Amino acid sequence: MKRALTLTALTLLTAAAAQEGLYDPAPPANSAFVRVLNTPTGTVAGKAVTAEKAAASAYVIVPQGDFEAKLGTTAGKLKVEAGNFYSVMVSGGKLVLLKDQAADNRAKALLTVYNLTKAPLDLKTADGKTTVVKDVKPGESGSRAVNGITVDLAAFAGSKALGTVKKVKLERGNAYALVVTDSGMTLTQSTTKTK
């Protein structure tokens, strides 16, 4: 009987240890998540962060309050509030901090489009028939929760297509960043993994 209890205890401890490895630890209290957009070289609160051209980086944990950021050659001080998600980009020669919508609806996929061009844009299905996110101004973002679906998406400035991503599989409970630049559009699945 004693041996059976010892084996059961060891099995439970092993299962708990394996479970712990599945997830990143929760962020410290009084911190926020911050990522960069379209930044081959950058730092956020002293941490090196990079995003491929027209893409979004993973989020990094930043203590609430003021912090220094540098994207390429553009630097400045920004301020975040605990518990929120943010994206930093360069627009008009200065750093812009955008508060991201949280993906809190597990039954929907969250699409966020970031406009790094000089014209307002709409995110539509690639055939131009269905508008997903309307009138995103330069240097701003727009979001919408959508059903899980596989779809072709395009960013339009008026009737001109600025970029297209094909066969995007949007899964419920996930968040996606669409970064639009003058050279096209890139989709990145958002993640809070900070490793």
XYZ file of C-alpha atoms in Angstrom:
195
model
C 0.000 0.000 0.000
C 2.819 2.392 0.950
C 4.603 1.609 -2.331
C 1.406 2.282 -4.335
C 1.020 5.687 -2.640
C 4.666 6.551 -3.387
C 4.233 5.603 -7.066
C 1.031 7.653 -7.292
C 2.761 10.668 -5.719
C 5.714 10.365 -8.147
C 3.333 10.091 -11.114
C 1.464 13.225 -10.030
C 4.707 15.175 -9.502
C 5.993 14.125 -12.946
C 2.699 15.138 -14.574
C 2.766 18.511 -12.791
C 6.353 19.139 -13.912
C 5.478 18.250 -17.504
C 2.427 20.549 -17.370
C 4.582 23.452 -16.104
C 6.759 23.213 -19.217
C 3.808 23.719 -21.577
C 3.331 27.398 -20.871
C 5.505 30.451 -20.400
C 5.348 31.856 -16.877
C 2.781 34.596 -16.272
C 4.198 38.109 -16.573
C 5.181 39.847 -13.338
C 2.539 42.037 -11.717
C 2.450 45.630 -12.979
C 3.783 44.788 -16.453
C 2.581 45.061 -20.048
C 3.338 43.287 -23.327
C 5.055 45.348 -26.066
C 6.106 44.349 -29.603
C 7.616 46.170 -32.588
C 6.490 46.348 -36.213
C 8.650 46.427 -39.356
C 11.911 46.778 -37.408
C 15.066 44.870 -38.427
C 16.948 46.323 -35.416
C 15.350 47.664 -32.268
C 15.283 47.757 -28.481
C 12.363 48.016 -26.078
C 13.159 48.784 -22.430
C 16.739 47.626 -23.034
C 15.695 44.318 -24.666
C 16.687 43.586 -28.269
C 13.561 43.081 -30.386
C 13.361 42.617 -34.142
C 10.627 42.146 -36.711
C 11.218 41.184 -40.314
C 10.223 43.709 -42.975
C 6.467 44.338 -42.789
C 6.033 41.908 -39.884
C 5.381 41.952 -36.127
C 7.755 40.679 -33.441
C 6.783 38.564 -30.459
C 5.702 40.578 -27.428
C 8.232 41.344 -24.681
C 7.390 42.030 -21.050
C 7.841 45.661 -19.996
C 7.201 47.094 -16.497
C 4.355 49.613 -16.462
C 5.296 53.264 -16.762
C 7.870 55.012 -18.945
C 10.441 53.114 -20.998
C 12.922 53.839 -23.781
C 12.475 52.379 -27.256
C 14.623 52.559 -30.367
C 13.465 51.303 -33.773
C 16.253 51.616 -36.317
C 17.526 55.180 -35.840
C 14.294 56.515 -34.283
C 14.284 56.648 -30.485
C 12.030 58.002 -27.776
C 10.330 57.489 -24.441
C 6.941 55.750 -24.300
C 4.519 54.861 -21.496
C 2.479 51.685 -20.946
C -0.145 50.576 -18.421
C -0.080 47.181 -16.718
C -2.131 44.359 -18.216
C -2.265 45.816 -21.743
C -0.776 44.820 -25.105
C 0.983 47.391 -27.322
C 2.705 47.648 -30.700
C 5.402 50.224 -31.508
C 6.122 51.459 -35.025
C 7.731 54.401 -36.790
C 5.311 56.729 -38.567
C 6.085 60.225 -39.817
C 9.638 59.975 -38.468
C 8.567 59.345 -34.853
C 7.691 56.430 -32.601
C 3.997 55.612 -32.377
C 2.647 53.423 -29.555
C -0.630 51.659 -30.373
C -2.725 49.867 -27.757
C -3.674 46.447 -29.152
C -7.072 44.881 -28.697
C -6.870 41.772 -26.521
C -7.901 38.455 -28.095
C -10.361 37.585 -25.364
C -13.071 35.876 -27.439
C -11.993 32.220 -27.741
C -14.765 31.586 -30.283
C -13.323 34.107 -32.787
C -10.029 34.927 -34.502
C -8.783 38.489 -33.964
C -7.388 40.351 -36.998
C -5.471 43.591 -36.443
C -4.220 45.600 -39.426
C -1.426 48.175 -38.954
C -1.123 50.938 -41.551
C 2.498 51.941 -42.185
C 1.647 53.615 -45.515
C 0.745 57.250 -46.234
C -2.865 56.599 -47.285
C -5.976 55.361 -45.454
C -6.704 51.707 -46.185
C -9.336 49.008 -45.873
C -8.721 45.319 -45.239
C -10.972 43.274 -47.523
C -11.299 39.839 -48.984
C -8.875 39.666 -51.938
C -11.736 39.935 -54.450
C -12.594 43.324 -52.902
C -16.196 42.326 -52.193
C -16.209 42.099 -48.387
C -14.707 44.719 -46.064
C -13.173 43.241 -42.917
C -11.622 46.358 -41.296
C -12.584 49.787 -42.664
C -10.734 53.108 -42.900
C -7.439 52.529 -41.071
C -5.604 55.857 -41.096
C -1.814 56.098 -41.631
C 0.056 55.368 -38.390
C -2.980 53.685 -36.842
C -4.475 50.213 -36.480
C -7.891 48.614 -36.726
C -9.178 45.287 -35.419
C -12.042 42.882 -35.915
C -12.962 39.505 -34.438
C -13.998 37.048 -37.170
C -15.119 33.443 -37.421
C -12.518 30.771 -38.082
C -12.078 30.512 -41.862
C -9.493 30.100 -44.623
C -9.522 33.229 -46.787
C -7.493 35.433 -49.164
C -7.083 38.955 -47.744
C -5.919 42.215 -49.313
C -5.273 45.781 -48.178
C -6.812 48.441 -50.415
C -6.210 52.187 -50.682
C -9.372 53.107 -52.555
C -9.529 50.623 -55.429
C -5.756 49.983 -55.458
C -4.573 46.722 -53.835
C -1.496 47.377 -51.668
C -0.793 43.770 -50.735
C -2.382 40.342 -50.580
C -1.988 37.271 -48.383
C -3.447 34.032 -49.743
C -5.078 31.058 -48.060
C -4.877 32.543 -44.560
C -6.154 29.970 -42.078
C -7.736 31.979 -39.269
C -8.209 29.799 -36.198
C -10.591 30.581 -33.373
C -8.902 31.862 -30.227
C -5.821 33.138 -32.103
C -4.769 36.696 -32.969
C -3.139 37.826 -36.224
C -1.217 40.988 -37.137
C -1.342 42.286 -40.715
C 1.357 44.916 -41.273
C 0.893 46.995 -44.435
C 3.812 48.967 -45.886
C 4.375 50.598 -49.280
C 5.986 47.324 -50.418
C 3.164 44.962 -49.409
C 1.482 43.198 -46.524
C 2.668 40.473 -44.144
C 0.639 38.345 -41.746
C 2.106 37.270 -38.397
C 0.322 35.145 -35.810
C 0.493 37.031 -32.529
C 2.107 35.335 -29.559
C 2.980 36.254 -25.993
C 5.906 33.819 -25.975
C 8.926 35.860 -24.937
C 11.733 33.291 -25.270
